[in-house]
Structure formats: structure tokens, C-alpha cells
Amino acid sequence: MEIVIYSSVGCTYCDRIKELMQRADKQYTEVIWQNLSGDEQEDLQMKYKMHGFPFVLIDGEAVGGLVETAKLFLE
């Protein structure tokens, strides 16, 4: 399972999703939004319809934010 978390500097929910991953013993890659170029940000927003942070992809599929990811792990 490949997990990518797009996060933003100072985002409380981003910190919480990283705690969730640690508790679930899941490895993930974190991408900090501010470190991406404007073109990269635009491409991601268009491709995944991103609307907030954190934003999680699992195996290349958009999951959503903290709540959606937590629900997925509960199933």
C-alpha cells in the first residue's frame, strides 16, 4: 500500500492524520504543499479535485482528508 499525504505548514489536521498513520502502523510519504511549484499544485488540484489539507492518496486513488481516511481504516 502506497500512501501519500499532502499537507500544509501549520495544519492541525495534518498533524492528526500523521498520528493516525503512526497508530495504524502505516508507512507514508508526506508532501508539503508549500514546497511544490505553482504548476505542480495546479496539476494536483485539477487531477484530484483537492480542496483542503490534509489530502490523502492511497495507491494513486484519492481518499480525501482526515475523516475519510480514518473511516477507511475502520472498515
Tab-separated table of N, CA and C in Angstrom:
chain	number	residue	atom	x	y	z
A	1	MET	N	0.850	-1.177	0.000
A	1	MET	CA	0.000	0.000	0.000
A	1	MET	C	0.896	1.240	0.000
A	2	GLU	N	0.702	2.088	-0.996
A	2	GLU	CA	1.465	3.336	-1.082
A	2	GLU	C	0.562	4.496	-0.673
A	3	ILE	N	0.962	5.171	0.404
A	3	ILE	CA	0.172	6.275	0.937
A	3	ILE	C	0.969	7.570	0.778
A	4	VAL	N	0.306	8.574	0.193
A	4	VAL	CA	0.900	9.904	0.067
A	4	VAL	C	-0.033	10.883	0.754
A	5	ILE	N	0.542	11.683	1.655
A	5	ILE	CA	-0.218	12.708	2.359
A	5	ILE	C	0.281	14.067	1.904
A	6	TYR	N	-0.626	14.860	1.351
A	6	TYR	CA	-0.307	16.254	1.023
A	6	TYR	C	-0.717	17.075	2.228
A	7	SER	N	0.248	17.797	2.774
A	7	SER	CA	-0.015	18.561	3.989
A	7	SER	C	0.399	20.013	3.783
A	8	SER	N	-0.022	20.843	4.718
A	8	SER	CA	0.287	22.259	4.684
A	8	SER	C	0.940	22.647	6.009
A	9	VAL	N	1.856	23.578	5.941
A	9	VAL	CA	2.569	24.040	7.136
A	9	VAL	C	1.567	24.630	8.127
A	10	GLY	N	1.650	24.188	9.386
A	10	GLY	CA	0.795	24.706	10.444
A	10	GLY	C	-0.598	24.113	10.488
A	11	CYS	N	-0.842	23.064	9.732
A	11	CYS	CA	-2.168	22.442	9.637
A	11	CYS	C	-2.352	21.430	10.775
A	12	THR	N	-3.289	21.700	11.667
A	12	THR	CA	-3.554	20.813	12.804
A	12	THR	C	-4.067	19.455	12.345
A	13	TYR	N	-4.948	19.446	11.359
A	13	TYR	CA	-5.496	18.180	10.864
A	13	TYR	C	-4.412	17.342	10.185
A	14	CYS	N	-3.414	18.015	9.612
A	14	CYS	CA	-2.289	17.292	9.007
A	14	CYS	C	-1.502	16.557	10.091
A	15	ASP	N	-1.309	17.219	11.226
A	15	ASP	CA	-0.629	16.567	12.348
A	15	ASP	C	-1.432	15.364	12.831
A	16	ARG	N	-2.744	15.514	12.868
A	16	ARG	CA	-3.606	14.420	13.341
A	16	ARG	C	-3.577	13.222	12.402
A	17	ILE	N	-3.518	13.481	11.088
A	17	ILE	CA	-3.507	12.343	10.169
A	17	ILE	C	-2.184	11.595	10.258
A	18	LYS	N	-1.103	12.313	10.543
A	18	LYS	CA	0.190	11.638	10.727
A	18	LYS	C	0.167	10.783	11.999
A	19	GLU	N	-0.519	11.257	13.038
A	19	GLU	CA	-0.693	10.456	14.252
A	19	GLU	C	-1.517	9.206	13.956
A	20	LEU	N	-2.563	9.358	13.142
A	20	LEU	CA	-3.389	8.223	12.736
A	20	LEU	C	-2.546	7.174	12.014
A	21	MET	N	-1.704	7.619	11.118
A	21	MET	CA	-0.838	6.689	10.368
A	21	MET	C	0.117	5.966	11.305
A	22	GLN	N	0.626	6.687	12.283
A	22	GLN	CA	1.538	6.066	13.248
A	22	GLN	C	0.796	5.012	14.076
A	23	ARG	N	-0.398	5.343	14.550
A	23	ARG	CA	-1.183	4.389	15.340
A	23	ARG	C	-1.580	3.173	14.519
A	24	ALA	N	-1.850	3.388	13.230
A	24	ALA	CA	-2.248	2.283	12.350
A	24	ALA	C	-1.034	1.532	11.806
A	25	ASP	N	0.159	1.979	12.186
A	25	ASP	CA	1.419	1.375	11.745
A	25	ASP	C	1.521	1.355	10.211
A	26	LYS	N	1.195	2.506	9.601
A	26	LYS	CA	1.248	2.651	8.147
A	26	LYS	C	2.399	3.573	7.765
A	27	GLN	N	3.164	3.138	6.789
A	27	GLN	CA	4.224	3.972	6.225
A	27	GLN	C	3.593	4.910	5.200
A	28	TYR	N	4.099	6.122	5.113
A	28	TYR	CA	3.554	7.095	4.169
A	28	TYR	C	4.637	8.065	3.732
A	29	THR	N	4.356	8.732	2.645
A	29	THR	CA	5.211	9.802	2.160
A	29	THR	C	4.454	11.099	2.357
A	30	GLU	N	5.110	12.077	2.955
A	30	GLU	CA	4.486	13.385	3.155
A	30	GLU	C	5.022	14.356	2.113
A	31	VAL	N	4.108	15.073	1.470
A	31	VAL	CA	4.474	16.120	0.521
A	31	VAL	C	3.916	17.423	1.071
A	32	ILE	N	4.813	18.354	1.339
A	32	ILE	CA	4.393	19.641	1.886
A	32	ILE	C	4.015	20.558	0.724
A	33	TRP	N	2.773	21.002	0.739
A	33	TRP	CA	2.189	21.765	-0.354
A	33	TRP	C	3.038	22.988	-0.728
A	34	GLN	N	3.531	23.691	0.259
A	34	GLN	CA	4.286	24.908	0.001
A	34	GLN	C	5.615	24.635	-0.709
A	35	ASN	N	6.078	23.401	-0.689
A	35	ASN	CA	7.333	23.050	-1.365
A	35	ASN	C	7.138	22.712	-2.839
A	36	LEU	N	5.890	22.638	-3.279
A	36	LEU	CA	5.606	22.332	-4.682
A	36	LEU	C	5.556	23.623	-5.496
A	37	SER	N	5.880	23.507	-6.759
A	37	SER	CA	5.780	24.672	-7.644
A	37	SER	C	4.309	24.968	-7.920
A	38	GLY	N	4.045	26.147	-8.418
A	38	GLY	CA	2.679	26.518	-8.764
A	38	GLY	C	2.071	25.576	-9.795
A	39	ASP	N	2.882	25.156	-10.767
A	39	ASP	CA	2.390	24.220	-11.791
A	39	ASP	C	2.050	22.868	-11.185
A	40	GLU	N	2.895	22.390	-10.271
A	40	GLU	CA	2.628	21.101	-9.609
A	40	GLU	C	1.341	21.184	-8.797
A	41	GLN	N	1.164	22.276	-8.081
A	41	GLN	CA	-0.047	22.464	-7.283
A	41	GLN	C	-1.286	22.474	-8.178
A	42	GLU	N	-1.212	23.206	-9.256
A	42	GLU	CA	-2.351	23.295	-10.179
A	42	GLU	C	-2.688	21.936	-10.790
A	43	ASP	N	-1.654	21.200	-11.194
A	43	ASP	CA	-1.869	19.866	-11.768
A	43	ASP	C	-2.577	18.939	-10.781
A	44	LEU	N	-2.122	18.954	-9.521
A	44	LEU	CA	-2.728	18.099	-8.497
A	44	LEU	C	-4.172	18.497	-8.222
A	45	GLN	N	-4.430	19.798	-8.154
A	45	GLN	CA	-5.791	20.271	-7.908
A	45	GLN	C	-6.729	19.852	-9.035
A	46	MET	N	-6.246	19.937	-10.256
A	46	MET	CA	-7.075	19.553	-11.403
A	46	MET	C	-7.306	18.042	-11.422
A	47	LYS	N	-6.253	17.271	-11.185
A	47	LYS	CA	-6.345	15.820	-11.280
A	47	LYS	C	-7.212	15.204	-10.187
A	48	TYR	N	-7.033	15.676	-8.941
A	48	TYR	CA	-7.694	15.049	-7.797
A	48	TYR	C	-8.816	15.879	-7.177
A	49	LYS	N	-9.062	17.058	-7.721
A	49	LYS	CA	-10.105	17.941	-7.159
A	49	LYS	C	-9.838	18.227	-5.685
A	50	MET	N	-8.571	18.465	-5.368
A	50	MET	CA	-8.168	18.742	-3.992
A	50	MET	C	-8.825	20.033	-3.513
A	51	HIS	N	-9.299	20.028	-2.260
A	51	HIS	CA	-9.969	21.205	-1.728
A	51	HIS	C	-9.535	21.576	-0.315
A	52	GLY	N	-8.615	20.851	0.262
A	52	GLY	CA	-8.158	21.169	1.610
A	52	GLY	C	-7.060	20.222	2.049
A	53	PHE	N	-6.588	20.437	3.267
A	53	PHE	CA	-5.494	19.632	3.793
A	53	PHE	C	-5.894	19.038	5.126
A	54	PRO	N	-5.395	17.862	5.407
A	54	PRO	CA	-4.544	17.024	4.561
A	54	PRO	C	-5.360	16.415	3.421
A	55	PHE	N	-4.656	15.963	2.414
A	55	PHE	CA	-5.271	15.254	1.299
A	55	PHE	C	-4.480	13.973	1.096
A	56	VAL	N	-5.177	12.835	1.088
A	56	VAL	CA	-4.523	11.534	1.082
A	56	VAL	C	-4.805	10.782	-0.220
A	57	LEU	N	-3.739	10.198	-0.749
A	57	LEU	CA	-3.840	9.272	-1.872
A	57	LEU	C	-3.375	7.908	-1.378
A	58	ILE	N	-4.110	6.872	-1.723
A	58	ILE	CA	-3.681	5.513	-1.422
A	58	ILE	C	-3.646	4.755	-2.738
A	59	ASP	N	-2.469	4.271	-3.061
A	59	ASP	CA	-2.248	3.572	-4.331
A	59	ASP	C	-2.744	4.403	-5.516
A	60	GLY	N	-2.481	5.714	-5.443
A	60	GLY	CA	-2.820	6.606	-6.540
A	60	GLY	C	-4.268	7.042	-6.608
A	61	GLU	N	-5.094	6.560	-5.679
A	61	GLU	CA	-6.513	6.902	-5.653
A	61	GLU	C	-6.775	7.933	-4.550
A	62	ALA	N	-7.540	8.961	-4.876
A	62	ALA	CA	-7.881	9.989	-3.901
A	62	ALA	C	-8.800	9.417	-2.828
A	63	VAL	N	-8.414	9.612	-1.568
A	63	VAL	CA	-9.232	9.186	-0.437
A	63	VAL	C	-9.943	10.395	0.156
A	64	GLY	N	-9.228	11.486	0.331
A	64	GLY	CA	-9.789	12.695	0.923
A	64	GLY	C	-8.954	13.126	2.106
A	65	GLY	N	-9.622	13.665	3.106
A	65	GLY	CA	-8.935	14.196	4.268
A	65	GLY	C	-8.903	13.255	5.453
A	66	LEU	N	-8.780	13.825	6.625
A	66	LEU	CA	-8.638	13.066	7.864
A	66	LEU	C	-9.837	12.152	8.108
A	67	VAL	N	-11.042	12.683	8.012
A	67	VAL	CA	-12.236	11.901	8.329
A	67	VAL	C	-12.394	10.729	7.363
A	68	GLU	N	-12.238	10.998	6.071
A	68	GLU	CA	-12.393	9.942	5.075
A	68	GLU	C	-11.342	8.849	5.249
A	69	THR	N	-10.130	9.253	5.572
A	69	THR	CA	-9.049	8.280	5.761
A	69	THR	C	-9.292	7.455	7.011
A	70	ALA	N	-9.718	8.095	8.101
A	70	ALA	CA	-9.998	7.362	9.337
A	70	ALA	C	-11.129	6.354	9.113
A	71	LYS	N	-12.166	6.746	8.390
A	71	LYS	CA	-13.266	5.826	8.107
A	71	LYS	C	-12.789	4.625	7.292
A	72	LEU	N	-11.910	4.878	6.335
A	72	LEU	CA	-11.381	3.796	5.514
A	72	LEU	C	-10.624	2.779	6.370
A	73	PHE	N	-9.826	3.278	7.319
A	73	PHE	CA	-9.052	2.378	8.171
A	73	PHE	C	-9.930	1.611	9.150
A	74	LEU	N	-11.098	2.140	9.475
A	74	LEU	CA	-12.005	1.451	10.385
A	74	LEU	C	-12.731	0.284	9.706
A	75	GLU	N	-12.821	0.333	8.378
A	75	GLU	CA	-13.566	-0.706	7.658
A	75	GLU	C	-12.834	-2.006	7.605
